[in-house]
Amino acid sequence: QKKQEILLKGFKELRWDIDNLIIPKATFYLWLPIPPKYTTSEEFCSQLLEKSGIVVVPGSGFGSFGEGFFRVSISPGEQALYEVIERMENDGFYFN
């Protein structure tokens, strides 16, 4: 729960509309929409890896209904999750 809260708070600070998403209580990942400036989930995930060194899974890997989303694991340690948000912020990965 604590790790999920860390990422949710961080993504909210990065302007994801967390309050209007359905977030499961018992899960080890978050399923979030890609920012609107990206045309595919693969494009967003590739940019995130290249610029920030962050690995997330493009939703397209789960079929056509997954396109437009990405999956991020909440299983790393708390410090690593804070670092993910910090890197995204430093590299300009905001939702809008």
Tab-separated table of N, CA and C in Angstrom:
chain	number	residue	atom	x	y	z
A	1	GLN	N	0.826	-1.194	0.000
A	1	GLN	CA	0.000	0.000	0.000
A	1	GLN	C	0.869	1.255	0.000
A	2	LYS	N	1.901	1.258	0.830
A	2	LYS	CA	2.787	2.425	0.939
A	2	LYS	C	3.476	2.718	-0.395
A	3	LYS	N	3.962	1.678	-1.057
A	3	LYS	CA	4.633	1.866	-2.342
A	3	LYS	C	3.673	2.404	-3.396
A	4	GLN	N	2.459	1.885	-3.389
A	4	GLN	CA	1.458	2.369	-4.334
A	4	GLN	C	1.183	3.855	-4.086
A	5	GLU	N	1.080	4.227	-2.833
A	5	GLU	CA	0.834	5.630	-2.487
A	5	GLU	C	1.975	6.538	-2.947
A	6	ILE	N	3.213	6.056	-2.847
A	6	ILE	CA	4.367	6.837	-3.294
A	6	ILE	C	4.239	7.147	-4.785
A	7	LEU	N	3.963	6.112	-5.581
A	7	LEU	CA	3.845	6.335	-7.033
A	7	LEU	C	2.624	7.168	-7.388
A	8	LEU	N	1.499	6.911	-6.751
A	8	LEU	CA	0.293	7.687	-7.062
A	8	LEU	C	0.505	9.167	-6.765
A	9	LYS	N	1.101	9.460	-5.631
A	9	LYS	CA	1.381	10.859	-5.278
A	9	LYS	C	2.345	11.467	-6.293
A	10	GLY	N	3.380	10.708	-6.655
A	10	GLY	CA	4.353	11.198	-7.620
A	10	GLY	C	3.754	11.457	-8.989
A	11	PHE	N	2.959	10.523	-9.481
A	11	PHE	CA	2.335	10.727	-10.796
A	11	PHE	C	1.325	11.873	-10.756
A	12	LYS	N	0.688	12.049	-9.631
A	12	LYS	CA	-0.231	13.191	-9.499
A	12	LYS	C	0.550	14.501	-9.588
A	13	GLU	N	1.721	14.546	-8.965
A	13	GLU	CA	2.566	15.734	-9.052
A	13	GLU	C	3.067	15.957	-10.479
A	14	LEU	N	3.160	14.884	-11.257
A	14	LEU	CA	3.553	14.983	-12.666
A	14	LEU	C	2.338	15.211	-13.575
A	15	ARG	N	1.217	15.555	-12.959
A	15	ARG	CA	-0.033	15.975	-13.633
A	15	ARG	C	-0.870	14.852	-14.233
A	16	TRP	N	-0.629	13.593	-13.827
A	16	TRP	CA	-1.554	12.534	-14.219
A	16	TRP	C	-2.830	12.735	-13.411
A	17	ASP	N	-3.981	12.484	-14.001
A	17	ASP	CA	-5.283	12.669	-13.342
A	17	ASP	C	-5.611	11.438	-12.490
A	18	ILE	N	-4.834	11.238	-11.461
A	18	ILE	CA	-4.940	10.053	-10.615
A	18	ILE	C	-6.316	9.951	-9.950
A	19	ASP	N	-6.902	11.078	-9.599
A	19	ASP	CA	-8.187	11.071	-8.884
A	19	ASP	C	-9.330	10.474	-9.705
A	20	ASN	N	-9.184	10.460	-11.017
A	20	ASN	CA	-10.250	9.936	-11.870
A	20	ASN	C	-9.920	8.584	-12.498
A	21	LEU	N	-8.929	7.901	-11.946
A	21	LEU	CA	-8.574	6.569	-12.425
A	21	LEU	C	-9.030	5.528	-11.407
A	22	ILE	N	-9.326	4.345	-11.892
A	22	ILE	CA	-9.656	3.238	-11.001
A	22	ILE	C	-8.345	2.543	-10.664
A	23	ILE	N	-7.970	2.597	-9.395
A	23	ILE	CA	-6.716	2.008	-8.941
A	23	ILE	C	-7.040	0.814	-8.048
A	24	PRO	N	-6.703	-0.386	-8.475
A	24	PRO	CA	-6.955	-1.565	-7.637
A	24	PRO	C	-6.164	-1.474	-6.328
A	25	LYS	N	-6.720	-2.010	-5.266
A	25	LYS	CA	-6.064	-1.970	-3.961
A	25	LYS	C	-4.980	-3.036	-3.817
A	26	ALA	N	-5.176	-4.188	-4.392
A	26	ALA	CA	-4.224	-5.295	-4.224
A	26	ALA	C	-3.578	-5.625	-5.568
A	27	THR	N	-2.514	-4.912	-5.882
A	27	THR	CA	-1.810	-5.141	-7.138
A	27	THR	C	-0.357	-4.728	-6.976
A	28	PHE	N	0.507	-5.218	-7.830
A	28	PHE	CA	1.913	-4.852	-7.764
A	28	PHE	C	2.324	-3.974	-8.944
A	29	TYR	N	1.356	-3.380	-9.631
A	29	TYR	CA	1.659	-2.477	-10.725
A	29	TYR	C	0.560	-1.426	-10.846
A	30	LEU	N	0.863	-0.363	-11.577
A	30	LEU	CA	-0.136	0.645	-11.937
A	30	LEU	C	-0.278	0.630	-13.443
A	31	TRP	N	-1.484	0.836	-13.898
A	31	TRP	CA	-1.820	0.871	-15.321
A	31	TRP	C	-2.289	2.288	-15.593
A	32	LEU	N	-1.477	3.084	-16.307
A	32	LEU	CA	-1.751	4.508	-16.477
A	32	LEU	C	-1.781	4.901	-17.949
A	33	PRO	N	-2.512	5.968	-18.275
A	33	PRO	CA	-2.528	6.446	-19.661
A	33	PRO	C	-1.212	7.133	-20.012
A	34	ILE	N	-0.832	7.043	-21.284
A	34	ILE	CA	0.356	7.757	-21.745
A	34	ILE	C	-0.016	9.236	-21.918
A	35	PRO	N	0.954	10.129	-21.827
A	35	PRO	CA	0.678	11.542	-22.074
A	35	PRO	C	0.175	11.764	-23.497
A	36	PRO	N	-0.698	12.751	-23.694
A	36	PRO	CA	-1.308	12.971	-25.014
A	36	PRO	C	-0.338	13.333	-26.133
A	37	LYS	N	0.855	13.811	-25.813
A	37	LYS	CA	1.788	14.183	-26.888
A	37	LYS	C	2.426	12.970	-27.570
A	38	TYR	N	2.244	11.784	-27.014
A	38	TYR	CA	2.785	10.558	-27.615
A	38	TYR	C	1.688	9.854	-28.407
A	39	THR	N	2.062	9.279	-29.540
A	39	THR	CA	1.060	8.623	-30.377
A	39	THR	C	0.862	7.157	-30.032
A	40	THR	N	1.882	6.529	-29.440
A	40	THR	CA	1.746	5.124	-29.065
A	40	THR	C	2.378	4.883	-27.688
A	41	SER	N	1.954	3.829	-27.060
A	41	SER	CA	2.532	3.467	-25.764
A	41	SER	C	4.001	3.061	-25.925
A	42	GLU	N	4.325	2.458	-27.039
A	42	GLU	CA	5.704	2.057	-27.294
A	42	GLU	C	6.616	3.279	-27.422
A	43	GLU	N	6.128	4.317	-28.079
A	43	GLU	CA	6.899	5.555	-28.222
A	43	GLU	C	7.181	6.165	-26.845
A	44	PHE	N	6.164	6.259	-26.001
A	44	PHE	CA	6.339	6.824	-24.666
A	44	PHE	C	7.336	5.999	-23.853
A	45	CYS	N	7.155	4.693	-23.840
A	45	CYS	CA	8.022	3.819	-23.043
A	45	CYS	C	9.462	3.867	-23.537
A	46	SER	N	9.666	3.942	-24.840
A	46	SER	CA	11.012	4.039	-25.406
A	46	SER	C	11.682	5.345	-24.996
A	47	GLN	N	10.946	6.446	-25.063
A	47	GLN	CA	11.493	7.740	-24.659
A	47	GLN	C	11.850	7.753	-23.181
A	48	LEU	N	10.996	7.170	-22.365
A	48	LEU	CA	11.237	7.114	-20.931
A	48	LEU	C	12.509	6.311	-20.627
A	49	LEU	N	12.709	5.225	-21.344
A	49	LEU	CA	13.909	4.406	-21.163
A	49	LEU	C	15.156	5.153	-21.640
A	50	GLU	N	15.074	5.739	-22.821
A	50	GLU	CA	16.238	6.416	-23.397
A	50	GLU	C	16.657	7.649	-22.605
A	51	LYS	N	15.702	8.453	-22.183
A	51	LYS	CA	16.028	9.710	-21.503
A	51	LYS	C	16.243	9.547	-20.007
A	52	SER	N	15.471	8.675	-19.368
A	52	SER	CA	15.501	8.589	-17.908
A	52	SER	C	16.002	7.262	-17.369
A	53	GLY	N	16.172	6.272	-18.239
A	53	GLY	CA	16.612	4.963	-17.784
A	53	GLY	C	15.558	4.219	-16.987
A	54	ILE	N	14.298	4.521	-17.250
A	54	ILE	CA	13.175	3.904	-16.535
A	54	ILE	C	12.495	2.893	-17.456
A	55	VAL	N	12.327	1.686	-16.948
A	55	VAL	CA	11.695	0.629	-17.725
A	55	VAL	C	10.241	0.484	-17.281
A	56	VAL	N	9.336	0.692	-18.218
A	56	VAL	CA	7.910	0.428	-18.021
A	56	VAL	C	7.447	-0.377	-19.227
A	57	VAL	N	6.286	-0.966	-19.134
A	57	VAL	CA	5.801	-1.846	-20.190
A	57	VAL	C	4.730	-1.134	-21.015
A	58	PRO	N	4.900	-1.076	-22.334
A	58	PRO	CA	3.863	-0.458	-23.165
A	58	PRO	C	2.582	-1.298	-23.144
A	59	GLY	N	1.466	-0.618	-23.052
A	59	GLY	CA	0.176	-1.308	-23.027
A	59	GLY	C	-0.086	-2.126	-24.273
A	60	SER	N	0.505	-1.733	-25.390
A	60	SER	CA	0.292	-2.477	-26.633
A	60	SER	C	0.776	-3.921	-26.512
A	61	GLY	N	1.665	-4.187	-25.580
A	61	GLY	CA	2.139	-5.544	-25.356
A	61	GLY	C	1.063	-6.457	-24.780
A	62	PHE	N	-0.044	-5.873	-24.351
A	62	PHE	CA	-1.156	-6.642	-23.788
A	62	PHE	C	-2.338	-6.718	-24.750
A	63	GLY	N	-2.112	-6.304	-25.991
A	63	GLY	CA	-3.167	-6.353	-26.993
A	63	GLY	C	-3.650	-4.969	-27.374
A	64	SER	N	-4.537	-4.916	-28.339
A	64	SER	CA	-4.984	-3.633	-28.887
A	64	SER	C	-5.686	-2.751	-27.861
A	65	PHE	N	-6.356	-3.343	-26.882
A	65	PHE	CA	-7.046	-2.537	-25.881
A	65	PHE	C	-6.079	-1.899	-24.879
A	66	GLY	N	-4.844	-2.361	-24.881
A	66	GLY	CA	-3.833	-1.782	-23.998
A	66	GLY	C	-3.143	-0.563	-24.573
A	67	GLU	N	-3.307	-0.358	-25.885
A	67	GLU	CA	-2.668	0.794	-26.516
A	67	GLU	C	-3.167	2.078	-25.858
A	68	GLY	N	-2.238	3.007	-25.656
A	68	GLY	CA	-2.571	4.273	-25.005
A	68	GLY	C	-2.305	4.243	-23.507
A	69	PHE	N	-1.818	3.103	-23.011
A	69	PHE	CA	-1.526	2.952	-21.585
A	69	PHE	C	-0.136	2.358	-21.415
A	70	PHE	N	0.379	2.426	-20.198
A	70	PHE	CA	1.623	1.748	-19.852
A	70	PHE	C	1.474	1.165	-18.457
A	71	ARG	N	2.318	0.183	-18.173
A	71	ARG	CA	2.277	-0.479	-16.872
A	71	ARG	C	3.598	-0.253	-16.161
A	72	VAL	N	3.516	0.169	-14.905
A	72	VAL	CA	4.703	0.407	-14.097
A	72	VAL	C	4.599	-0.433	-12.827
A	73	SER	N	5.673	-1.110	-12.492
A	73	SER	CA	5.697	-1.984	-11.322
A	73	SER	C	5.874	-1.168	-10.047
A	74	ILE	N	5.202	-1.592	-8.987
A	74	ILE	CA	5.407	-0.952	-7.685
A	74	ILE	C	6.203	-1.858	-6.760
A	75	SER	N	6.832	-2.884	-7.314
A	75	SER	CA	7.568	-3.831	-6.474
A	75	SER	C	8.974	-3.388	-6.056
A	76	PRO	N	9.637	-2.439	-6.756
A	76	PRO	CA	10.948	-2.005	-6.264
A	76	PRO	C	10.844	-1.352	-4.882
A	77	GLY	N	11.984	-1.141	-4.246
A	77	GLY	CA	12.003	-0.494	-2.938
A	77	GLY	C	11.485	0.935	-3.002
A	78	GLU	N	11.102	1.453	-1.853
A	78	GLU	CA	10.522	2.797	-1.784
A	78	GLU	C	11.463	3.849	-2.369
A	79	GLN	N	12.747	3.780	-2.041
A	79	GLN	CA	13.706	4.773	-2.544
A	79	GLN	C	13.761	4.756	-4.073
A	80	ALA	N	13.700	3.576	-4.674
A	80	ALA	CA	13.713	3.465	-6.135
A	80	ALA	C	12.470	4.112	-6.740
A	81	LEU	N	11.337	4.001	-6.065
A	81	LEU	CA	10.108	4.603	-6.576
A	81	LEU	C	10.187	6.131	-6.525
A	82	TYR	N	10.749	6.651	-5.439
A	82	TYR	CA	10.966	8.100	-5.368
A	82	TYR	C	11.902	8.553	-6.495
A	83	GLU	N	12.905	7.743	-6.783
A	83	GLU	CA	13.861	8.084	-7.836
A	83	GLU	C	13.200	8.096	-9.215
A	84	VAL	N	12.277	7.172	-9.449
A	84	VAL	CA	11.547	7.153	-10.720
A	84	VAL	C	10.834	8.480	-10.936
A	85	ILE	N	10.118	8.928	-9.932
A	85	ILE	CA	9.378	10.189	-10.051
A	85	ILE	C	10.346	11.355	-10.231
A	86	GLU	N	11.443	11.353	-9.486
A	86	GLU	CA	12.428	12.429	-9.594
A	86	GLU	C	13.040	12.482	-10.995
A	87	ARG	N	13.399	11.323	-11.529
A	87	ARG	CA	13.972	11.283	-12.889
A	87	ARG	C	12.961	11.774	-13.916
A	88	MET	N	11.725	11.336	-13.788
A	88	MET	CA	10.699	11.768	-14.740
A	88	MET	C	10.520	13.279	-14.678
A	89	GLU	N	10.484	13.806	-13.473
A	89	GLU	CA	10.343	15.260	-13.311
A	89	GLU	C	11.534	15.994	-13.921
A	90	ASN	N	12.743	15.545	-13.605
A	90	ASN	CA	13.952	16.191	-14.127
A	90	ASN	C	14.032	16.132	-15.639
A	91	ASP	N	13.506	15.083	-16.235
A	91	ASP	CA	13.577	14.916	-17.692
A	91	ASP	C	12.321	15.404	-18.421
A	92	GLY	N	11.395	16.020	-17.696
A	92	GLY	CA	10.241	16.641	-18.329
A	92	GLY	C	9.101	15.715	-18.705
A	93	PHE	N	8.994	14.579	-18.028
A	93	PHE	CA	7.908	13.644	-18.334
A	93	PHE	C	6.669	13.985	-17.499
A	94	TYR	N	5.943	14.975	-17.973
A	94	TYR	CA	4.679	15.371	-17.361
A	94	TYR	C	3.538	14.875	-18.246
A	95	PHE	N	2.347	14.753	-17.655
A	95	PHE	CA	1.236	14.209	-18.434
A	95	PHE	C	0.863	15.124	-19.604
A	96	ASN	N	0.869	16.410	-19.408
A	96	ASN	CA	0.455	17.301	-20.507
A	96	ASN	C	1.606	18.024	-21.120
